[in-house]
Amino acid sequence: HSHSTMSKSFIKVFLLDDSAKTMAIDKEMTAKELVTIIAEKLELTDNVEHYSLFEVKGDNYKSLLDDQKPFDIMSEWGGKDSSNKFVFKRHYFMNPTDDVKEEAAIYLLYIQALDDILKGHLYVTPEQ
């Protein structure tokens, strides 16, 4: 079957607070292009390269490579019943010297830290 150049598909991308953005994307769009669009929607402008799209299967997070096509990955999930999803988050934890001033960036770091603590990835002593 031939793909028209204008073929669009809807994609839902979650944040770690379980909110989601649904958008129409071109089926040829790369993960890197999608990250840029999501960053714009979230009003993130600094260090956009620090963020990635992750494919989530169960508890397994896999970062998409820049040139991977989210649509192709989605089409392997097997339809609406799939519990797989895409999550937008930082792909490495920040350097304490990183200066994060943007409200959107601070919020995303906050929900990611919270998520890591709840999942036991970050160890926090009770005093903290």
Coordinates of N, CA and C in Angstrom, one line a residue:
H1 N 0.8 -1.2 0.0 CA 0.0 0.0 0.0 C 0.9 1.2 0.0
S2 N 0.5 2.2 -0.8 CA 1.3 3.4 -0.9 C 0.9 4.4 0.2
H3 N 2.0 5.1 0.7 CA 1.7 6.1 1.7 C 1.6 7.4 1.0
S4 N 0.6 8.2 1.3 CA 0.6 9.5 0.7 C 1.5 10.4 1.5
T5 N 2.0 11.4 0.9 CA 3.0 12.3 1.6 C 2.4 13.0 2.7
M6 N 1.0 13.1 2.7 CA 0.3 13.9 3.7 C -0.3 12.9 4.8
S7 N 0.2 11.7 4.9 CA -0.5 10.8 5.8 C -0.1 11.2 7.2
K8 N -1.2 11.3 8.0 CA -1.1 11.7 9.4 C -1.6 10.7 10.3
S9 N -1.2 10.6 11.5 CA -1.7 9.7 12.4 C -1.7 10.4 13.8
F10 N -2.6 10.0 14.7 CA -2.6 10.6 16.0 C -1.7 9.8 16.9
I11 N -1.0 10.6 17.7 CA -0.1 9.9 18.7 C -0.4 10.6 20.0
K12 N -0.3 9.8 21.1 CA -0.5 10.2 22.4 C 0.8 10.1 23.2
V13 N 1.2 11.2 23.8 CA 2.5 11.2 24.5 C 2.2 11.6 25.9
F14 N 2.7 10.8 26.9 CA 2.4 11.0 28.3 C 3.6 11.8 28.9
L15 N 3.3 12.5 30.0 CA 4.3 13.0 30.9 C 4.2 12.2 32.1
L16 N 5.2 12.3 33.0 CA 5.3 11.4 34.2 C 4.2 11.7 35.2
D17 N 3.4 12.8 35.0 CA 2.3 13.0 35.9 C 1.0 12.4 35.4
D18 N 1.2 11.6 34.3 CA 0.1 10.9 33.7 C -0.8 11.8 32.8
S19 N -0.4 13.1 32.7 CA -1.2 13.9 31.7 C -0.6 13.5 30.4
A20 N -1.4 13.7 29.3 CA -1.0 13.3 28.0 C -1.3 14.4 27.0
K21 N -0.5 14.5 25.9 CA -0.7 15.3 24.8 C -1.0 14.4 23.6
T22 N -2.1 14.7 23.0 CA -2.4 14.0 21.7 C -2.2 14.9 20.6
M23 N -1.5 14.5 19.6 CA -1.3 15.3 18.4 C -1.3 14.5 17.1
A24 N -1.5 15.2 16.1 CA -1.5 14.6 14.7 C -0.1 14.7 14.3
I25 N 0.5 13.6 13.9 CA 1.9 13.7 13.4 C 1.9 13.0 12.0
D26 N 2.9 13.5 11.2 CA 3.2 12.8 10.0 C 3.8 11.5 10.2
K27 N 3.4 10.5 9.5 CA 3.9 9.1 9.7 C 5.4 9.0 9.5
E28 N 6.0 9.9 8.8 CA 7.4 9.9 8.6 C 8.2 10.7 9.6
M29 N 7.5 11.3 10.5 CA 8.2 12.2 11.5 C 9.1 11.3 12.4
T30 N 10.3 11.9 12.7 CA 11.2 11.2 13.5 C 11.0 11.6 15.0
A31 N 11.6 10.8 15.9 CA 11.5 11.0 17.3 C 12.0 12.4 17.7
K32 N 13.1 12.8 17.0 CA 13.7 14.1 17.3 C 12.8 15.2 17.0
E33 N 12.1 15.1 15.8 CA 11.2 16.1 15.4 C 10.0 16.2 16.4
L34 N 9.5 15.0 16.8 CA 8.4 15.0 17.8 C 8.8 15.6 19.1
V35 N 10.0 15.3 19.6 CA 10.5 15.9 20.8 C 10.4 17.4 20.8
T36 N 10.9 18.0 19.6 CA 10.9 19.4 19.4 C 9.5 20.0 19.5
I37 N 8.5 19.3 18.9 CA 7.1 19.8 18.9 C 6.5 19.7 20.3
I38 N 6.8 18.6 21.0 CA 6.3 18.5 22.4 C 6.9 19.6 23.3
A39 N 8.2 19.8 23.1 CA 8.9 20.9 23.9 C 8.2 22.2 23.7
E40 N 7.9 22.5 22.4 CA 7.2 23.8 22.1 C 5.9 23.8 22.8
K41 N 5.1 22.7 22.8 CA 3.8 22.7 23.4 C 3.9 22.9 24.9
L42 N 5.0 22.5 25.5 CA 5.2 22.6 26.9 C 5.9 23.9 27.3
E43 N 6.2 24.7 26.3 CA 7.0 25.9 26.5 C 8.3 25.7 27.0
L44 N 9.0 24.6 26.6 CA 10.4 24.4 27.0 C 11.2 24.9 25.8
T45 N 12.2 25.7 26.2 CA 13.1 26.2 25.1 C 14.5 25.9 25.4
D46 N 14.9 25.8 26.7 CA 16.3 25.5 27.0 C 16.6 24.0 27.0
N47 N 17.7 23.7 26.5 CA 18.2 22.3 26.6 C 17.2 21.2 26.1
V48 N 16.5 21.5 25.0 CA 15.6 20.6 24.5 C 16.2 19.2 24.2
E49 N 17.5 19.3 23.9 CA 18.2 18.1 23.6 C 18.4 17.2 24.8
H50 N 18.1 17.7 26.0 CA 18.2 16.8 27.2 C 17.0 15.9 27.3
Y51 N 15.9 16.1 26.4 CA 14.7 15.3 26.6 C 14.6 14.3 25.5
S52 N 13.9 13.2 25.8 CA 13.7 12.2 24.7 C 12.3 11.7 24.9
L53 N 11.9 10.9 23.8 CA 10.7 10.2 23.8 C 11.1 8.8 24.2
F54 N 10.3 8.2 25.1 CA 10.6 6.8 25.5 C 9.4 5.9 25.2
E55 N 9.8 4.8 24.7 CA 8.7 3.7 24.5 C 8.6 3.0 25.8
V56 N 7.4 2.9 26.4 CA 7.2 2.2 27.7 C 6.4 0.9 27.5
K57 N 7.0 -0.2 27.8 CA 6.4 -1.5 27.8 C 6.5 -2.0 29.2
G58 N 5.3 -2.0 29.9 CA 5.4 -2.4 31.3 C 6.2 -1.4 32.1
D59 N 7.3 -1.9 32.8 CA 8.2 -1.0 33.5 C 9.4 -0.7 32.8
N60 N 9.4 -1.1 31.5 CA 10.6 -1.0 30.7 C 10.6 0.3 29.9
Y61 N 11.5 1.2 30.1 CA 11.6 2.4 29.4 C 12.7 2.3 28.3
K62 N 12.4 2.6 27.1 CA 13.5 2.6 26.1 C 13.5 3.9 25.3
S63 N 14.6 4.5 25.3 CA 14.7 5.8 24.7 C 14.7 5.6 23.2
L64 N 13.9 6.4 22.5 CA 13.9 6.3 21.0 C 15.1 7.1 20.4
L65 N 15.7 6.5 19.4 CA 16.8 7.2 18.8 C 16.3 8.3 17.9
D66 N 17.1 9.3 17.7 CA 16.6 10.5 17.0 C 15.9 10.2 15.7
D67 N 16.4 9.2 14.9 CA 15.9 9.0 13.6 C 14.8 7.9 13.6
Q68 N 14.5 7.4 14.7 CA 13.4 6.4 14.8 C 12.1 7.1 14.5
K69 N 11.1 6.4 13.9 CA 9.8 7.0 13.7 C 8.8 6.4 14.6
P70 N 8.3 7.3 15.5 CA 7.3 6.9 16.5 C 6.1 6.1 15.9
F71 N 5.7 6.6 14.7 CA 4.6 5.9 14.0 C 4.9 4.4 13.8
D72 N 6.1 4.1 13.3 CA 6.5 2.7 13.0 C 6.5 1.9 14.3
I73 N 6.9 2.5 15.3 CA 7.0 1.8 16.6 C 5.5 1.5 17.1
M74 N 4.7 2.5 17.0 CA 3.3 2.4 17.4 C 2.6 1.3 16.6
S75 N 2.9 1.2 15.3 CA 2.2 0.2 14.5 C 2.6 -1.2 14.9
E76 N 3.7 -1.4 15.6 CA 4.1 -2.7 16.1 C 3.4 -3.1 17.4
W77 N 2.7 -2.2 18.0 CA 2.1 -2.5 19.3 C 0.9 -3.3 19.3
G78 N 0.3 -3.5 18.1 CA -0.9 -4.3 18.1 C -2.2 -3.7 18.5
G79 N -2.4 -2.4 18.1 CA -3.7 -1.8 18.2 C -4.0 -1.2 19.6
K80 N -5.3 -0.9 19.7 CA -5.8 -0.1 20.9 C -5.6 -0.8 22.2
D81 N -5.6 -2.1 22.2 CA -5.5 -2.9 23.5 C -4.2 -2.8 24.1
S82 N -3.2 -2.4 23.4 CA -1.8 -2.4 23.9 C -1.7 -1.4 25.0
S83 N -0.9 -1.8 26.0 CA -0.7 -0.9 27.2 C 0.6 -0.2 27.0
N84 N 1.3 -0.4 25.9 CA 2.5 0.4 25.6 C 2.2 1.8 25.4
K85 N 3.1 2.7 25.7 CA 2.9 4.1 25.5 C 4.2 4.8 25.3
F86 N 4.1 6.1 24.9 CA 5.2 7.0 24.8 C 5.2 7.9 25.9
V87 N 6.4 8.1 26.5 CA 6.6 9.1 27.6 C 7.7 10.1 27.2
F88 N 7.4 11.3 27.5 CA 8.4 12.4 27.2 C 9.0 12.7 28.6
K89 N 10.4 12.6 28.6 CA 11.1 13.0 29.8 C 12.6 13.2 29.6
R90 N 13.2 13.7 30.6 CA 14.7 13.9 30.4 C 15.4 12.6 30.3
H91 N 16.4 12.5 29.4 CA 17.0 11.2 29.2 C 18.2 11.1 30.1
Y92 N 18.6 12.1 30.8 CA 19.7 11.9 31.8 C 19.4 12.9 32.9
F93 N 19.8 12.5 34.0 CA 19.5 13.4 35.1 C 20.5 14.6 35.1
M94 N 19.9 15.7 35.6 CA 20.7 16.9 35.4 C 21.9 17.0 36.3
N95 N 22.9 17.7 35.8 CA 24.0 18.1 36.5 C 23.6 19.2 37.5
P96 N 24.0 19.0 38.8 CA 23.5 20.1 39.7 C 23.9 21.5 39.3
T97 N 24.8 21.6 38.5 CA 25.2 23.0 38.0 C 24.3 23.5 36.9
D98 N 23.5 22.6 36.3 CA 22.6 23.0 35.3 C 21.7 24.1 35.8
D99 N 21.6 25.2 35.1 CA 20.7 26.2 35.6 C 19.4 26.1 35.0
V100 N 18.4 25.7 35.8 CA 17.1 25.5 35.2 C 16.2 26.6 35.7
K101 N 15.8 27.5 34.8 CA 15.0 28.6 35.2 C 13.6 28.5 34.7
E102 N 13.4 27.8 33.6 CA 12.1 27.7 33.0 C 11.1 27.0 33.9
E103 N 9.9 27.5 34.0 CA 8.9 26.9 34.9 C 8.6 25.5 34.3
A104 N 8.5 25.3 33.0 CA 8.1 24.0 32.4 C 9.2 23.0 32.7
A105 N 10.5 23.4 32.6 CA 11.6 22.5 32.9 C 11.6 22.1 34.3
I106 N 11.4 23.1 35.2 CA 11.4 22.8 36.7 C 10.3 21.8 37.0
Y107 N 9.1 22.0 36.4 CA 8.0 21.1 36.7 C 8.3 19.7 36.2
L108 N 8.9 19.6 35.0 CA 9.2 18.2 34.4 C 10.2 17.5 35.3
L109 N 11.2 18.3 35.8 CA 12.2 17.7 36.7 C 11.5 17.2 38.0
Y110 N 10.6 18.0 38.5 CA 9.9 17.7 39.7 C 9.2 16.4 39.5
I111 N 8.3 16.3 38.5 CA 7.5 15.0 38.3 C 8.4 13.8 38.1
Q112 N 9.6 14.1 37.4 CA 10.5 13.0 37.1 C 11.2 12.5 38.4
A113 N 11.6 13.4 39.2 CA 12.2 13.1 40.5 C 11.2 12.3 41.4
L114 N 10.0 12.8 41.4 CA 8.9 12.2 42.2 C 8.7 10.7 41.7
D115 N 8.6 10.6 40.4 CA 8.4 9.3 39.8 C 9.6 8.3 40.1
D116 N 10.8 8.9 40.0 CA 12.0 8.0 40.3 C 11.9 7.6 41.8
I117 N 11.5 8.5 42.7 CA 11.5 8.2 44.1 C 10.4 7.1 44.4
L118 N 9.2 7.3 43.7 CA 8.2 6.3 43.9 C 8.5 5.0 43.4
K119 N 9.3 4.9 42.3 CA 9.7 3.6 41.7 C 11.0 3.1 42.4
G120 N 11.5 3.9 43.3 CA 12.7 3.4 44.0 C 14.0 3.6 43.2
H121 N 14.0 4.4 42.2 CA 15.2 4.6 41.4 C 16.1 5.6 42.1
L122 N 15.5 6.5 42.9 CA 16.3 7.5 43.6 C 16.1 7.2 45.1
Y123 N 17.2 7.1 45.8 CA 17.1 6.8 47.2 C 17.1 8.1 48.0
V124 N 16.1 8.3 48.8 CA 16.0 9.5 49.6 C 15.9 9.1 51.1
T125 N 16.8 9.7 51.9 CA 16.7 9.4 53.3 C 15.5 10.1 53.9
P126 N 15.0 9.6 54.9 CA 13.8 10.2 55.5 C 14.0 11.7 55.9
E127 N 15.2 12.1 56.3 CA 15.4 13.4 56.6 C 15.3 14.4 55.4
Q128 N 15.5 13.8 54.2 CA 15.4 14.7 53.0 C 13.9 14.9 52.8

